[in-house]
């Protein structure tokens, strides 16, 4: 079962004899798949379709009552205060997916802060994982869950300068499409020229705190020795 927020023309989609289905997101569709296997476990047939969950689907009153009961402790937990911000943070996708943004800076800084004592000096976060802005004042757990609704974990990598450059090139390769791979960073800065071909030299500079500009990075880390890079989700599959 895929996690993509889309419905394929073919349902299921078959890749290397694997049956793959997607059912969008937010409970909008119920994915149905009926499979018949032979005795050896091979798929003989697979068919189904995504079922739209709209107003024509009648709610089960017992399920609704049960959900109301289960929701109360969750809502109480979401009201838990976990911090405070002195100014609003912009997490709008139209901004964060094409350039540096406040929310992206905060998230990347937090990622870097969590691992810098272990020798990891930069952090990259894909903007596709940022789903909301934040008003100034107290911050609740519910707001954090709204901003970062996915079950991502923080991963650390040791990469070469060449790998880092490739990852940033990948990150800006679909900026004209406002794609979620655009990298928000901490501990480093980069510039790019969107008029250049994707993955063909858009990145014009990379500066990392405590080390040299991109020309020296490629020479110094070409064989790979520097520890850095806290990455999340789809954006930097180049390093995965």
Short mmCIF file of C-alpha atoms in Angstrom, two decimals:
data_model
loop_
_atom_site.label_atom_id
_atom_site.label_comp_id
_atom_site.label_asym_id
_atom_site.label_seq_id
_atom_site.Cartn_x
_atom_site.Cartn_y
_atom_site.Cartn_z
CA UNK A 1 0.00 0.00 0.00
CA UNK A 2 1.58 3.26 -1.12
CA UNK A 3 1.42 6.53 0.77
CA UNK A 4 1.23 8.84 -2.22
CA UNK A 5 -1.58 11.39 -2.24
CA UNK A 6 -2.89 10.33 -5.63
CA UNK A 7 -5.01 7.74 -7.39
CA UNK A 8 -3.32 5.94 -10.28
CA UNK A 9 -5.10 5.30 -13.60
CA UNK A 10 -4.37 1.62 -13.11
CA UNK A 11 -5.64 0.14 -9.85
CA UNK A 12 -3.69 -1.74 -8.72
CA UNK A 13 -0.48 -0.65 -10.40
CA UNK A 14 1.85 -3.60 -11.02
CA UNK A 15 5.61 -3.07 -10.71
CA UNK A 16 7.88 -6.12 -10.92
CA UNK A 17 4.87 -8.35 -10.20
CA UNK A 18 4.09 -6.36 -7.03
CA UNK A 19 0.53 -5.06 -6.63
CA UNK A 20 0.66 -1.40 -5.55
CA UNK A 21 -2.34 0.68 -4.50
CA UNK A 22 -2.81 4.24 -3.28
CA UNK A 23 -5.90 5.69 -1.63
CA UNK A 24 -5.08 9.42 -1.57
CA UNK A 25 -5.13 10.88 1.97
CA UNK A 26 -7.25 12.23 4.84
CA UNK A 27 -9.65 9.28 4.65
CA UNK A 28 -11.12 10.57 1.40
CA UNK A 29 -11.00 7.14 -0.21
CA UNK A 30 -11.20 3.58 1.06
CA UNK A 31 -8.86 1.35 -0.88
CA UNK A 32 -10.28 -2.05 -1.81
CA UNK A 33 -8.16 -4.86 -3.25
CA UNK A 34 -9.22 -8.47 -3.80
CA UNK A 35 -6.36 -10.89 -4.47
CA UNK A 36 -6.35 -14.58 -5.35
CA UNK A 37 -3.12 -16.52 -4.74
CA UNK A 38 -2.08 -19.95 -5.94
CA UNK A 39 -0.68 -22.58 -3.58
CA UNK A 40 2.84 -21.23 -4.06
CA UNK A 41 1.78 -17.74 -3.01
CA UNK A 42 1.86 -16.26 -6.48
CA UNK A 43 -0.80 -13.73 -7.44
CA UNK A 44 -3.32 -15.19 -9.89
CA UNK A 45 -5.56 -12.14 -10.04
CA UNK A 46 -5.89 -8.77 -8.32
CA UNK A 47 -8.69 -6.31 -8.76
CA UNK A 48 -10.37 -3.52 -6.87
CA UNK A 49 -10.99 0.20 -6.85
CA UNK A 50 -10.75 3.18 -4.53
CA UNK A 51 -14.12 3.92 -2.93
CA UNK A 52 -14.93 7.61 -2.42
CA UNK A 53 -15.99 8.32 1.16
CA UNK A 54 -18.48 11.17 0.71
CA UNK A 55 -21.86 12.19 2.12
CA UNK A 56 -23.48 9.16 0.53
CA UNK A 57 -21.69 6.93 3.05
CA UNK A 58 -23.84 6.74 6.18
CA UNK A 59 -22.00 7.06 9.49
CA UNK A 60 -22.30 4.20 11.92
CA UNK A 61 -23.59 5.76 15.19
CA UNK A 62 -21.75 3.22 17.35
CA UNK A 63 -18.45 4.01 15.63
CA UNK A 64 -19.08 7.74 15.96
CA UNK A 65 -19.73 7.35 19.70
CA UNK A 66 -16.60 5.27 20.13
CA UNK A 67 -14.51 7.81 18.22
CA UNK A 68 -15.84 10.63 20.40
CA UNK A 69 -14.67 8.73 23.48
CA UNK A 70 -11.23 8.01 22.02
CA UNK A 71 -10.83 11.59 20.83
CA UNK A 72 -11.10 13.22 24.26
CA UNK A 73 -7.69 12.17 25.68
CA UNK A 74 -6.07 12.88 22.32
CA UNK A 75 -7.46 16.41 22.25
CA UNK A 76 -6.27 16.96 25.81
CA UNK A 77 -2.79 15.81 24.82
CA UNK A 78 -2.81 18.12 21.78
CA UNK A 79 -3.45 21.07 24.10
CA UNK A 80 -0.15 20.43 25.91
CA UNK A 81 2.16 23.45 25.67
CA UNK A 82 5.57 22.46 24.35
CA UNK A 83 7.20 25.84 23.71
CA UNK A 84 6.87 29.48 22.77
CA UNK A 85 7.80 31.58 19.75
CA UNK A 86 8.29 35.34 19.86
CA UNK A 87 7.21 35.89 16.25
CA UNK A 88 5.02 34.12 13.71
CA UNK A 89 6.68 31.54 11.47
CA UNK A 90 5.67 31.28 7.81
CA UNK A 91 5.18 27.70 6.65
CA UNK A 92 3.17 28.45 3.52
CA UNK A 93 3.93 25.90 0.80
CA UNK A 94 4.00 28.64 -1.87
CA UNK A 95 6.96 30.16 -0.01
CA UNK A 96 8.78 27.23 1.60
CA UNK A 97 8.86 25.16 -1.60
CA UNK A 98 10.72 27.80 -3.59
CA UNK A 99 12.93 29.60 -1.07
CA UNK A 100 14.18 29.81 2.50
CA UNK A 101 11.31 30.31 4.97
CA UNK A 102 10.91 30.96 8.70
CA UNK A 103 9.37 27.60 9.48
CA UNK A 104 11.99 25.76 7.46
CA UNK A 105 14.76 27.56 9.33
CA UNK A 106 13.26 26.63 12.69
CA UNK A 107 12.81 22.97 11.77
CA UNK A 108 16.28 22.59 10.22
CA UNK A 109 17.88 24.40 13.18
CA UNK A 110 16.10 22.03 15.58
CA UNK A 111 17.30 19.02 13.60
CA UNK A 112 20.87 20.29 13.62
CA UNK A 113 20.68 21.13 17.31
CA UNK A 114 19.64 17.57 18.10
CA UNK A 115 22.75 16.00 16.54
CA UNK A 116 25.48 18.65 16.51
CA UNK A 117 27.02 17.25 19.68
CA UNK A 118 27.56 14.00 17.77
CA UNK A 119 29.59 15.74 15.08
CA UNK A 120 26.87 16.39 12.48
CA UNK A 121 27.22 20.03 11.47
CA UNK A 122 24.48 20.64 8.89
CA UNK A 123 20.84 19.67 8.46
CA UNK A 124 18.50 19.48 5.48
CA UNK A 125 14.72 19.21 5.63
CA UNK A 126 12.48 18.84 2.61
CA UNK A 127 9.81 21.53 2.41
CA UNK A 128 7.16 18.99 1.46
CA UNK A 129 6.99 17.95 5.10
CA UNK A 130 6.01 21.45 6.25
CA UNK A 131 2.22 21.72 6.30
CA UNK A 132 1.30 24.87 8.25
CA UNK A 133 2.43 28.21 9.64
CA UNK A 134 2.62 29.17 13.31
CA UNK A 135 1.39 32.26 15.16
CA UNK A 136 3.48 34.00 17.79
CA UNK A 137 2.96 32.87 21.37
CA UNK A 138 2.64 29.52 23.11
CA UNK A 139 3.07 26.41 20.96
CA UNK A 140 0.98 23.31 21.57
CA UNK A 141 1.65 19.71 20.66
CA UNK A 142 -1.38 19.84 18.38
CA UNK A 143 0.14 22.71 16.43
CA UNK A 144 3.39 20.79 16.04
CA UNK A 145 1.43 17.79 14.75
CA UNK A 146 -0.36 20.02 12.25
CA UNK A 147 2.90 21.52 11.00
CA UNK A 148 4.71 18.17 10.86
CA UNK A 149 1.96 15.54 10.47
CA UNK A 150 4.14 12.70 9.20
CA UNK A 151 5.88 10.01 11.24
CA UNK A 152 9.35 10.96 10.08
CA UNK A 153 12.42 10.26 12.15
CA UNK A 154 15.71 12.13 12.14
CA UNK A 155 18.45 10.31 10.22
CA UNK A 156 22.14 11.16 10.09
CA UNK A 157 24.59 10.56 7.26
CA UNK A 158 28.26 11.03 6.50
CA UNK A 159 28.48 12.42 2.98
CA UNK A 160 31.07 13.80 0.62
CA UNK A 161 30.99 17.32 -0.76
CA UNK A 162 30.04 15.89 -4.15
CA UNK A 163 27.09 14.02 -2.65
CA UNK A 164 25.93 17.15 -0.85
CA UNK A 165 26.09 19.17 -4.08
CA UNK A 166 24.10 16.45 -5.88
CA UNK A 167 21.47 16.48 -3.14
CA UNK A 168 21.04 20.26 -3.29
CA UNK A 169 20.85 20.12 -7.10
CA UNK A 170 18.11 17.52 -6.70
CA UNK A 171 16.38 19.73 -4.16
CA UNK A 172 16.11 22.70 -6.52
CA UNK A 173 15.43 20.64 -9.65
CA UNK A 174 11.64 21.15 -9.53
CA UNK A 175 11.39 24.59 -7.97
CA UNK A 176 9.34 25.85 -10.92
CA UNK A 177 6.73 23.21 -10.05
CA UNK A 178 6.68 24.27 -6.37
CA UNK A 179 7.72 20.71 -5.51
CA UNK A 180 8.18 19.52 -1.96
CA UNK A 181 11.81 18.50 -2.43
CA UNK A 182 13.12 22.07 -1.98
CA UNK A 183 15.67 21.93 0.88
CA UNK A 184 15.47 24.02 4.03
CA UNK A 185 18.91 24.00 5.62
CA UNK A 186 20.85 24.78 8.79
CA UNK A 187 24.59 25.20 9.24
CA UNK A 188 25.03 26.02 5.56
CA UNK A 189 23.88 28.38 2.81
CA UNK A 190 23.37 27.87 -0.90
CA UNK A 191 22.32 29.88 -3.94
CA UNK A 192 20.91 28.66 -7.23
CA UNK A 193 19.87 29.85 -10.66
CA UNK A 194 16.48 28.43 -11.65
CA UNK A 195 17.04 29.44 -15.28
CA UNK A 196 19.65 26.69 -15.63
CA UNK A 197 18.71 23.08 -16.53
CA UNK A 198 17.48 20.89 -13.67
CA UNK A 199 20.28 18.77 -12.19
CA UNK A 200 22.63 20.48 -14.60
CA UNK A 201 24.30 23.23 -12.65
CA UNK A 202 21.56 25.28 -10.98
CA UNK A 203 23.49 25.48 -7.72
CA UNK A 204 25.87 28.43 -7.92
CA UNK A 205 27.31 28.39 -4.41
CA UNK A 206 27.37 26.36 -1.21
CA UNK A 207 28.89 27.67 1.99
CA UNK A 208 29.11 25.54 5.11
CA UNK A 209 29.79 27.03 8.52
CA UNK A 210 33.42 26.44 9.46
CA UNK A 211 34.48 25.23 6.01
CA UNK A 212 35.20 26.64 2.56
CA UNK A 213 33.04 27.59 -0.43
CA UNK A 214 31.87 24.96 -2.91
CA UNK A 215 35.10 24.77 -4.95
CA UNK A 216 37.10 23.84 -1.86
CA UNK A 217 34.36 21.56 -0.55
CA UNK A 218 34.52 19.43 -3.69
CA UNK A 219 38.29 19.14 -3.42
CA UNK A 220 38.49 18.62 0.31
CA UNK A 221 35.58 16.20 0.71
CA UNK A 222 35.78 14.50 -2.67
CA UNK A 223 36.90 11.27 -1.02
CA UNK A 224 34.57 11.82 1.92
CA UNK A 225 35.66 12.40 5.48
CA UNK A 226 33.45 15.10 6.95
CA UNK A 227 30.49 14.11 9.10
CA UNK A 228 27.35 16.05 8.35
CA UNK A 229 23.81 15.85 7.06
CA UNK A 230 20.65 15.26 9.02
CA UNK A 231 18.06 14.43 6.38
CA UNK A 232 14.34 13.63 6.28
CA UNK A 233 11.78 12.07 3.95
CA UNK A 234 11.59 12.16 0.16
CA UNK A 235 13.77 15.10 -0.62
CA UNK A 236 17.26 13.77 -0.47
CA UNK A 237 16.85 10.27 -1.84
CA UNK A 238 20.17 10.94 -3.55
CA UNK A 239 21.84 10.23 -0.21
CA UNK A 240 19.52 7.46 0.92
#
